[in-house]
mmCIF file of C-alpha atoms and ligand atoms in Angstrom:
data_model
loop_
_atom_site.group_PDB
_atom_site.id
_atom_site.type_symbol
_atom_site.label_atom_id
_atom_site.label_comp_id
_atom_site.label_asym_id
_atom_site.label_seq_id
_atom_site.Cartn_x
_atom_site.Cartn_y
_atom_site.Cartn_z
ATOM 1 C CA UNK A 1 107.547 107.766 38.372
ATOM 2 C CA UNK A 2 111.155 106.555 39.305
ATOM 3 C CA UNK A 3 111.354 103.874 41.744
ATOM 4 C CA UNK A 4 114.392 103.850 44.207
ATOM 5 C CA UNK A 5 114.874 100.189 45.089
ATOM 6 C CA UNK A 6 115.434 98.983 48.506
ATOM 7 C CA UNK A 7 119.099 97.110 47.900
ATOM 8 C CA UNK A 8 120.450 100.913 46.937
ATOM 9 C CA UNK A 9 121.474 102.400 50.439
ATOM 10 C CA UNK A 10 123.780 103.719 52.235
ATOM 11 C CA UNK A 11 124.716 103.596 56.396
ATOM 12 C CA UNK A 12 126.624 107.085 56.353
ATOM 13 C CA UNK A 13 125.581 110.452 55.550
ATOM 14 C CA UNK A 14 128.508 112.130 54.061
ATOM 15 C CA UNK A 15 129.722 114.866 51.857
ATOM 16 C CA UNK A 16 130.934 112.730 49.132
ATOM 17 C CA UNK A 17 128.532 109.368 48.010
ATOM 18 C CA UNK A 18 127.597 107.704 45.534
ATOM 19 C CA UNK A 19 124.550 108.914 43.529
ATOM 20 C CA UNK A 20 121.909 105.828 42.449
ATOM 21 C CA UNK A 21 119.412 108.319 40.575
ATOM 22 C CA UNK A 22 118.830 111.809 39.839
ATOM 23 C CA UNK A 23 115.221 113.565 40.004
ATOM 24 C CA UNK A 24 114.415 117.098 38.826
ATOM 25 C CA UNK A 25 112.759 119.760 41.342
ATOM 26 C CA UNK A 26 108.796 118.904 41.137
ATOM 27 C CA UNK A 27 109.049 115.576 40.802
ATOM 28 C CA UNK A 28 107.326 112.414 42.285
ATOM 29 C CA UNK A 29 109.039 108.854 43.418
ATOM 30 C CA UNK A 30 108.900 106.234 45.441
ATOM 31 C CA UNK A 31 111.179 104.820 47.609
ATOM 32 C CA UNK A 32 111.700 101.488 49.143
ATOM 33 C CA UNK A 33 112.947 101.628 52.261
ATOM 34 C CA UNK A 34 114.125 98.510 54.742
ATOM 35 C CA UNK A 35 113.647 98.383 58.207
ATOM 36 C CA UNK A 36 116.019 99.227 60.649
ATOM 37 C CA UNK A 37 117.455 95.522 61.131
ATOM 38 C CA UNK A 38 117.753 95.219 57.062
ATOM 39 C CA UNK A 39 115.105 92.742 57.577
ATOM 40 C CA UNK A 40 117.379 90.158 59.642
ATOM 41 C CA UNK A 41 114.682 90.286 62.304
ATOM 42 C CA UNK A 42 111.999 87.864 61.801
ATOM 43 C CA UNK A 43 111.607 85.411 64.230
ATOM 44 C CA UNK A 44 111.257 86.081 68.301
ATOM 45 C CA UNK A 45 112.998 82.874 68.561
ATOM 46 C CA UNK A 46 116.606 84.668 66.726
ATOM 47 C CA UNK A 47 119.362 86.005 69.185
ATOM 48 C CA UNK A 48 119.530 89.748 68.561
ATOM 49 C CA UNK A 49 123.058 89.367 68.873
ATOM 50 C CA UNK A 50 123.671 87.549 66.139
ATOM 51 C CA UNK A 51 122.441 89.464 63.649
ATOM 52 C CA UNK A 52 125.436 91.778 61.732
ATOM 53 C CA UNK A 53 125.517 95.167 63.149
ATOM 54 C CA UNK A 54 127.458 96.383 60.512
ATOM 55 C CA UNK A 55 123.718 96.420 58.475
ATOM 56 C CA UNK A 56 121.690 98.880 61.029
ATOM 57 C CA UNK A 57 119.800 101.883 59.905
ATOM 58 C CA UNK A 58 119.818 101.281 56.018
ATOM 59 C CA UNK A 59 118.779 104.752 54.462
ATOM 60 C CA UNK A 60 118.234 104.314 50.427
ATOM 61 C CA UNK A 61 119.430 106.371 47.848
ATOM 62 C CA UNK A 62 121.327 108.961 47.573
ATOM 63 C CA UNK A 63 118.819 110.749 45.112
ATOM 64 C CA UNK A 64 120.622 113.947 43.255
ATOM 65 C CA UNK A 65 118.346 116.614 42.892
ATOM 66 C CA UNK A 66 118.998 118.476 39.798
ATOM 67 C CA UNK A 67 119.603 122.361 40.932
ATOM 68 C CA UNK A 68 120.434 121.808 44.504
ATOM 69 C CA UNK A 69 123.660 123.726 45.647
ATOM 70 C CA UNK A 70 124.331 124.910 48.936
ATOM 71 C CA UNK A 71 122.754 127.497 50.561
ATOM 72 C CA UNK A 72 119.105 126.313 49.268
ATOM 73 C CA UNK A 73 116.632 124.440 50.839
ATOM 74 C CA UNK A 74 115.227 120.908 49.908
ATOM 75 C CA UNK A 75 111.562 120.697 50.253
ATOM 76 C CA UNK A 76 110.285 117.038 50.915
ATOM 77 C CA UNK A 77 106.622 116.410 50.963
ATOM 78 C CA UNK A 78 105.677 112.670 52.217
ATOM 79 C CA UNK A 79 102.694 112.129 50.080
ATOM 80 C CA UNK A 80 102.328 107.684 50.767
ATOM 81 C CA UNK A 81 103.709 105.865 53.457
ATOM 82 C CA UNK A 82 103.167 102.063 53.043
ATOM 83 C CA UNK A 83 104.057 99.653 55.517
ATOM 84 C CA UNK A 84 104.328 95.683 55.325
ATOM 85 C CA UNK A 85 101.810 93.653 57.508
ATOM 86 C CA UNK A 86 104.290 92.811 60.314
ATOM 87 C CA UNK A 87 107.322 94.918 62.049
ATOM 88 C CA UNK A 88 109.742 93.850 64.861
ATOM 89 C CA UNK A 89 110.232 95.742 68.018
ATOM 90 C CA UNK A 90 112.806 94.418 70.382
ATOM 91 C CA UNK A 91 114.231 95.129 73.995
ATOM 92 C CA UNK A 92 117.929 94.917 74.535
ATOM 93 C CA UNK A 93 119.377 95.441 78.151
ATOM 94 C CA UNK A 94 121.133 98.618 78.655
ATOM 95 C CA UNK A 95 119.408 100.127 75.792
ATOM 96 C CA UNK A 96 116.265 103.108 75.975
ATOM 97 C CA UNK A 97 115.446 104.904 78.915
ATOM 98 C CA UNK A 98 114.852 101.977 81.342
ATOM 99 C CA UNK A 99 117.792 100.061 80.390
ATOM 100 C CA UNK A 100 118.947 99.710 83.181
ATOM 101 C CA UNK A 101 115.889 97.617 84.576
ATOM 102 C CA UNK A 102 115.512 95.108 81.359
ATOM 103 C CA UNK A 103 116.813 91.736 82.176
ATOM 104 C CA UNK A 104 116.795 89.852 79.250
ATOM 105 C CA UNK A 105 116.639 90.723 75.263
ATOM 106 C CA UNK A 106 113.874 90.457 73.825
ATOM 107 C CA UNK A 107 112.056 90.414 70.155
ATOM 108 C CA UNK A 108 108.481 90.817 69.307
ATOM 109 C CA UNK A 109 106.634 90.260 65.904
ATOM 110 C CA UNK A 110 103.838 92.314 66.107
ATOM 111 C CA UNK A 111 101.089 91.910 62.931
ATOM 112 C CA UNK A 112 99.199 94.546 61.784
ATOM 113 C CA UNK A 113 95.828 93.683 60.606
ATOM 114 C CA UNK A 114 92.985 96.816 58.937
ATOM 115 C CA UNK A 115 94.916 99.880 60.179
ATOM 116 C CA UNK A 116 95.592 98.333 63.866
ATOM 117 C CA UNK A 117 98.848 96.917 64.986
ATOM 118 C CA UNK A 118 98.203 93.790 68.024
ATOM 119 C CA UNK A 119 99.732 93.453 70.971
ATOM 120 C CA UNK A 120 99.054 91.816 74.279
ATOM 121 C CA UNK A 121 95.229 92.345 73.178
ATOM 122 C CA UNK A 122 95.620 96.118 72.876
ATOM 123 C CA UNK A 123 94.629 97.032 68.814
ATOM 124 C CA UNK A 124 97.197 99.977 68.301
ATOM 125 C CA UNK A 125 96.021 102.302 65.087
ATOM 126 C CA UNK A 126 99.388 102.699 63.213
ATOM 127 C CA UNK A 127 100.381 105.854 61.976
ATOM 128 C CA UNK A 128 103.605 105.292 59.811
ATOM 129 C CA UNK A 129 106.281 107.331 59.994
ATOM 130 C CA UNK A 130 110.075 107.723 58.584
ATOM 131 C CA UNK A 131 112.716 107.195 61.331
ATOM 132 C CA UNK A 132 115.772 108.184 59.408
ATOM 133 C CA UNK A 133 115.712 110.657 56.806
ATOM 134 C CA UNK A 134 118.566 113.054 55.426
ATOM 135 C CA UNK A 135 121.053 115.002 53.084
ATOM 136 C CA UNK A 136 124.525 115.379 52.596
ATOM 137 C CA UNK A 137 126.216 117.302 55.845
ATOM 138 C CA UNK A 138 128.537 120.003 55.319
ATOM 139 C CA UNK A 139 132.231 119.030 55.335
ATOM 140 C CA UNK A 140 133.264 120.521 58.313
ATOM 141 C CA UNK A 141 130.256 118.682 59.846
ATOM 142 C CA UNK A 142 131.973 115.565 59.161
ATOM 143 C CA UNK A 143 130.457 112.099 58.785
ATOM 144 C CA UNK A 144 127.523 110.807 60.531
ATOM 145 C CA UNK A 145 126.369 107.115 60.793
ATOM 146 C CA UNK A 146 122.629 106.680 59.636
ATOM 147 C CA UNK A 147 121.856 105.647 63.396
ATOM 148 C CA UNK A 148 122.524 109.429 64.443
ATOM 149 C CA UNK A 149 120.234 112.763 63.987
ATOM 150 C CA UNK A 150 122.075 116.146 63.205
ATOM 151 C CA UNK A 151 121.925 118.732 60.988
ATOM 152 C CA UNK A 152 121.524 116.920 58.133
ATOM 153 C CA UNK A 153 118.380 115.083 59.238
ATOM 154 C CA UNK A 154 119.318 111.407 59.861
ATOM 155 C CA UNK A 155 117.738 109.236 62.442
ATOM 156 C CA UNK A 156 115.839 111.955 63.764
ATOM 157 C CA UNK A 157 112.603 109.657 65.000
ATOM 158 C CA UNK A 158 110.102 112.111 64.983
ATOM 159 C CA UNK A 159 106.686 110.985 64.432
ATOM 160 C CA UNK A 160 105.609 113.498 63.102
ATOM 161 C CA UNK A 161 107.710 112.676 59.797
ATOM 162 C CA UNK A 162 104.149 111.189 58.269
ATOM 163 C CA UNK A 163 102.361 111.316 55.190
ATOM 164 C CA UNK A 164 101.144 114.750 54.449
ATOM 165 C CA UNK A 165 103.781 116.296 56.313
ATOM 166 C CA UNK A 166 106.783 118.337 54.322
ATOM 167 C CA UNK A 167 110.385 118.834 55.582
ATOM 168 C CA UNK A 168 112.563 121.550 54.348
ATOM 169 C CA UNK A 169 116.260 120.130 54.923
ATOM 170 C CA UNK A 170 119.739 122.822 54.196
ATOM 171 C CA UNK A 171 121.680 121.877 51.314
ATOM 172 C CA UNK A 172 125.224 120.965 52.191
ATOM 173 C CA UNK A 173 126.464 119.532 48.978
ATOM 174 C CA UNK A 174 125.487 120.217 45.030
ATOM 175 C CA UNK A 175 122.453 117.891 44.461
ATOM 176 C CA UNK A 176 121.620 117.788 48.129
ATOM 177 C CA UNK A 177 121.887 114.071 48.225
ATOM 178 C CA UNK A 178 118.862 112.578 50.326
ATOM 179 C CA UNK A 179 118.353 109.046 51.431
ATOM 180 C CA UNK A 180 116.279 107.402 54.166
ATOM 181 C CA UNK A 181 115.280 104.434 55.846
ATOM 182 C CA UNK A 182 113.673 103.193 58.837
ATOM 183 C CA UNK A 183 110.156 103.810 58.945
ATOM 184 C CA UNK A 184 107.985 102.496 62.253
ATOM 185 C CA UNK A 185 104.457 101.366 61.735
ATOM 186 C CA UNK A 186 104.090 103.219 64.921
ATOM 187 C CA UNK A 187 106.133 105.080 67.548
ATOM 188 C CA UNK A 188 105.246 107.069 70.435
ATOM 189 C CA UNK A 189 107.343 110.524 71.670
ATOM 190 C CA UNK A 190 110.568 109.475 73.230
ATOM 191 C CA UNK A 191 110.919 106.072 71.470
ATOM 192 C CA UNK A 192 111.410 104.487 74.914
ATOM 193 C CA UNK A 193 112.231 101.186 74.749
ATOM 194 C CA UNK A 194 115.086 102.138 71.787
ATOM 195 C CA UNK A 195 112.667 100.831 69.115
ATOM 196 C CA UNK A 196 109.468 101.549 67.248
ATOM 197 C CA UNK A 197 107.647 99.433 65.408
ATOM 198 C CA UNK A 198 110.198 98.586 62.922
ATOM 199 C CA UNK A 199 109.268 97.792 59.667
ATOM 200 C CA UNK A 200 109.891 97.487 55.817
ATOM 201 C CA UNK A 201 108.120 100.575 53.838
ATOM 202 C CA UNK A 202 107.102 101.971 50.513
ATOM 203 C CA UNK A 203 107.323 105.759 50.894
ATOM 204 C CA UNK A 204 105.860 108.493 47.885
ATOM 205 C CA UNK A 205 107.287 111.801 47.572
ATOM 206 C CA UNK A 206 106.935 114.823 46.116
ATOM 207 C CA UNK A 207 110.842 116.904 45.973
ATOM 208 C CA UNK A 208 111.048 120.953 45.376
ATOM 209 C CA UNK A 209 114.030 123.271 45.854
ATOM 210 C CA UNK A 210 113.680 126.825 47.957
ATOM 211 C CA UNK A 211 116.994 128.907 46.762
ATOM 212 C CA UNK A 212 118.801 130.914 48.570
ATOM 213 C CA UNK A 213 117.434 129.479 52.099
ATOM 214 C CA UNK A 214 118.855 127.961 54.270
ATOM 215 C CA UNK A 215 118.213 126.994 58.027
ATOM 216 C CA UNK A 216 120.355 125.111 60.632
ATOM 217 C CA UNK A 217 118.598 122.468 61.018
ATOM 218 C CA UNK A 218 115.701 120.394 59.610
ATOM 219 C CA UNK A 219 112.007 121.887 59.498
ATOM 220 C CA UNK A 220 108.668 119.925 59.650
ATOM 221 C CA UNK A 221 105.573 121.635 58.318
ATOM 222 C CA UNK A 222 102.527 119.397 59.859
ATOM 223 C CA UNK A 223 98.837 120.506 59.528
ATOM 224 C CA UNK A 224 99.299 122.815 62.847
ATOM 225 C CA UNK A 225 102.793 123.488 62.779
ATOM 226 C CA UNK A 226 105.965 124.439 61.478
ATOM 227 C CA UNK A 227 108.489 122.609 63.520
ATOM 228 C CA UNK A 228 112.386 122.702 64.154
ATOM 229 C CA UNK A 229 113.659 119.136 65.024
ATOM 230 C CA UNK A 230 117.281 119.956 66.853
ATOM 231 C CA UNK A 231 119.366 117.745 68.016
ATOM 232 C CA UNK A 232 122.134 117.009 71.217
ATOM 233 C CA UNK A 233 124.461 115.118 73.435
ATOM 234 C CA UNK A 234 121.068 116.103 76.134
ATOM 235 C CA UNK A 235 117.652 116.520 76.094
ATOM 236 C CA UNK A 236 118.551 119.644 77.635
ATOM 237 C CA UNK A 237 120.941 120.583 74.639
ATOM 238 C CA UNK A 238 117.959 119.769 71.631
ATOM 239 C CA UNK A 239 115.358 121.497 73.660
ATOM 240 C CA UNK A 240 118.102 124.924 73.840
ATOM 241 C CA UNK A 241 118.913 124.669 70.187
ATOM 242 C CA UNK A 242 115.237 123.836 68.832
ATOM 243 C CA UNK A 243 113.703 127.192 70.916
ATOM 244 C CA UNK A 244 116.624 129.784 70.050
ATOM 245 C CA UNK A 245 115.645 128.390 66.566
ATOM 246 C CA UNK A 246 112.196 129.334 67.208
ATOM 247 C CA UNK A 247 112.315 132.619 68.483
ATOM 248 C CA UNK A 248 114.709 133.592 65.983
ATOM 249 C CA UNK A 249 112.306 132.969 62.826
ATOM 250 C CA UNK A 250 109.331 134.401 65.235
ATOM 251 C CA UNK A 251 111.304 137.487 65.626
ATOM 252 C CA UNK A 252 112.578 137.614 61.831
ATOM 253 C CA UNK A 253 109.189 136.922 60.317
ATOM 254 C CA UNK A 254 107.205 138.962 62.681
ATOM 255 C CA UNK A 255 109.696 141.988 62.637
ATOM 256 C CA UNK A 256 109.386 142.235 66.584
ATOM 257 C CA UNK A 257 112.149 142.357 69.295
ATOM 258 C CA UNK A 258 113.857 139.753 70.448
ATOM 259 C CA UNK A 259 112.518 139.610 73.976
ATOM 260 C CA UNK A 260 108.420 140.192 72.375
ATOM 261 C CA UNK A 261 109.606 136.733 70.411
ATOM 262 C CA UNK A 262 110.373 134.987 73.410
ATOM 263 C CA UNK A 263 107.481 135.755 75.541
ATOM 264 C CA UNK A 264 105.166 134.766 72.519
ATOM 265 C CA UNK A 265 106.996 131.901 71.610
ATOM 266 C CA UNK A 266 106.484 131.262 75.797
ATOM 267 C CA UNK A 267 102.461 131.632 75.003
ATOM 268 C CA UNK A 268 102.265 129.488 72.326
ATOM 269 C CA UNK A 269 104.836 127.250 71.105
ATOM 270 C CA UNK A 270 104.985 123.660 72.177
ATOM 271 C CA UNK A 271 108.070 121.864 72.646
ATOM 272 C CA UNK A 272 107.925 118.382 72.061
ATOM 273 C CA UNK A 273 110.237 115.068 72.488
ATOM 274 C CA UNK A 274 111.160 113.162 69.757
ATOM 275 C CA UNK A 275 113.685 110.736 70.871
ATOM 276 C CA UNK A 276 115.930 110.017 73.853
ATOM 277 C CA UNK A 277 117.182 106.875 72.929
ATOM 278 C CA UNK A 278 119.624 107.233 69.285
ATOM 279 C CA UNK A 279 123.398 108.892 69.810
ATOM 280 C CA UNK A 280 122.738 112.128 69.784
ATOM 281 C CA UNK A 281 118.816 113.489 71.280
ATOM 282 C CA UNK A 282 115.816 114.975 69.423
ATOM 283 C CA UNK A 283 113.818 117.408 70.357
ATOM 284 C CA UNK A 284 111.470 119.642 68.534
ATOM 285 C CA UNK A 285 110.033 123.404 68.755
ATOM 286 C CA UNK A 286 106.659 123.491 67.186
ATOM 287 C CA UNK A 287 105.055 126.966 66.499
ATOM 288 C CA UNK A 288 101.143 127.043 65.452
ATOM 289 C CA UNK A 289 100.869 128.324 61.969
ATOM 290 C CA UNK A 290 98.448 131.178 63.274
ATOM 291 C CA UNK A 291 101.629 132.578 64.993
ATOM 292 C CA UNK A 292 103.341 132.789 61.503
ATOM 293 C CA UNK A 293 102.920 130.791 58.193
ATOM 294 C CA UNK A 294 105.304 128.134 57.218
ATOM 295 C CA UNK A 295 105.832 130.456 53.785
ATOM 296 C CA UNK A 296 106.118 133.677 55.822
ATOM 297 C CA UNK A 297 109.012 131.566 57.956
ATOM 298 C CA UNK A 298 111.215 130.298 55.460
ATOM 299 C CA UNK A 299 110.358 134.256 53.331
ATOM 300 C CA UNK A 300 112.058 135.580 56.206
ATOM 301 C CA UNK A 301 114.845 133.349 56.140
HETATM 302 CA CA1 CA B 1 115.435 104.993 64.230
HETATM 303 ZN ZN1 ZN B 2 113.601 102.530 63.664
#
């Protein structure tokens, strides 16, 4: 199994990077990721502004995946998530969606001991999860920091990005080019505070290619769900883009009208919040598998 080492990333997704390894469809590897802060965090006693900003949001790789061209779809399945024993989470004023009420910056280093992160006395069962994850964006998308979602993927903070979970990402650019970074030991919807639980990871995956689909933004296959995480300058925008997703692929893969789509996607899809606190917002459309299949969705595509 190839091994993509942590010192190997990159802070921008764009059309044109550098390739560190290339993988064939149907195969397994690991990647090491670092934690949002590139590890400069370790210490509540450090000044957050002192660390260097230009390191934020490291995603490894890019990995080349042999076959990839655009108009396919790259299927990711998240097969190992391991996490170090400690991860930073920190409060900055101005920042999340009470900054206005924090009056001082703070860091925490919060231990993780048997499956339970500790804090103030409350045992908090982690449940890892990858904060950043992405391709190559089209061209005409133009060039996205790691610390923003889009089309691509990115910093999308979703945690429902988890082991056993599988994301099906558009190919922009011949070999599809994915990286990522940032996984929390933890993280609740929303993200409030403008971290998780930050933290180093080693993360196992399992990469396929779908040809000849292609979606407009990222999908997450969960146990329950298939999920489109869409992105905006509002909640209000992700939330609009994430359900015309959904009823679209209802209607397609159902073969009913539009308006039968909507009032079933009304019944049973649940729309979720994945982060209000990174550049650009994420929210998330989830329809129950019993609605459609995840293979009867992307068929249809
Ligand atoms: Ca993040
Ligand atoms: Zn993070």
């Amino acid at each position: 199994m190839k091994t993509i080492p942590n010192d190997k990333v990159i802070y921008k997704f764009s059309h044109e990077m550098k390739v560190v390894e290339s993988i064939s469809p149907g195969e397994i590897i690991k990647v090491e990721t670092n934690d949002c802060f590139y590890q400069q965090i370790f210490s509540e006693e450090q000044v957050l502004n002192e660390i260097d900003y230009d390191r934020l949001n490291p995603a490894t790789g890019p990995i080349y995946v042999k076959g990839a061209q655009p108009g396919d779809l790259l299927k990711v399945k998240i097969l190992d998530i391991k996490v170090k024993d400690k991860g930073v989470a920190a409060v900055v004023p101005d920042e999340g969606v009470l900054g206005d009420q924090v009056t001082k910056p703070i860091i925490r280093v919060i231990g993780i001991e048997n499956g339970y992160a500790l804090f103030h006395g409350v045992k908090i069962p982690i449940k890892p999860m990858i904060g950043v994850i992405g391709v190559a964006p089209a061209k005409e998308e133009g060039i996205w920091a790691t610390d923003s979602p889009w089309k691509h993927g990115g910093n999308m903070d979703t945690k429902d990005i988890k082991a056993g979970a599988t994301l099906y990402f558009p190919v922009n650019q011949e070999g599809a080019l994915l990286a990522l970074g940032d996984c929390h030991a933890v993280m609740g919807d929303g993200e409030i505070c403008f971290t998780g639980l930050e933290i180093p990871g080693e993360v196992t995956l399992e990469i396929d290619l779908i040809k000849n689909k292609t979606t407009k933004w990222p999908l997450l296959e969960t146990n329950e769900y298939t999920m489109i995480l869409a992105s905006g300058d509002t909640l209000d925008e992700a939330v609009y883009e994430a359900t015309s997703e959904a009823v679209k692929y209802i209607k397609n893969s159902l073969g009913i009208e539009w308006e039968d789509a909507y009032i079933l996607a009304s019944l049973t899809v649940d729309l979720k919040i994945s982060q209000v606190v990174d550049p650009k917002m994420t929210a998330r459309a989830a329809i129950p598998k019993y609605v459609v299949s995840t293979d009867k969705l992307i068929s249809s595509l």
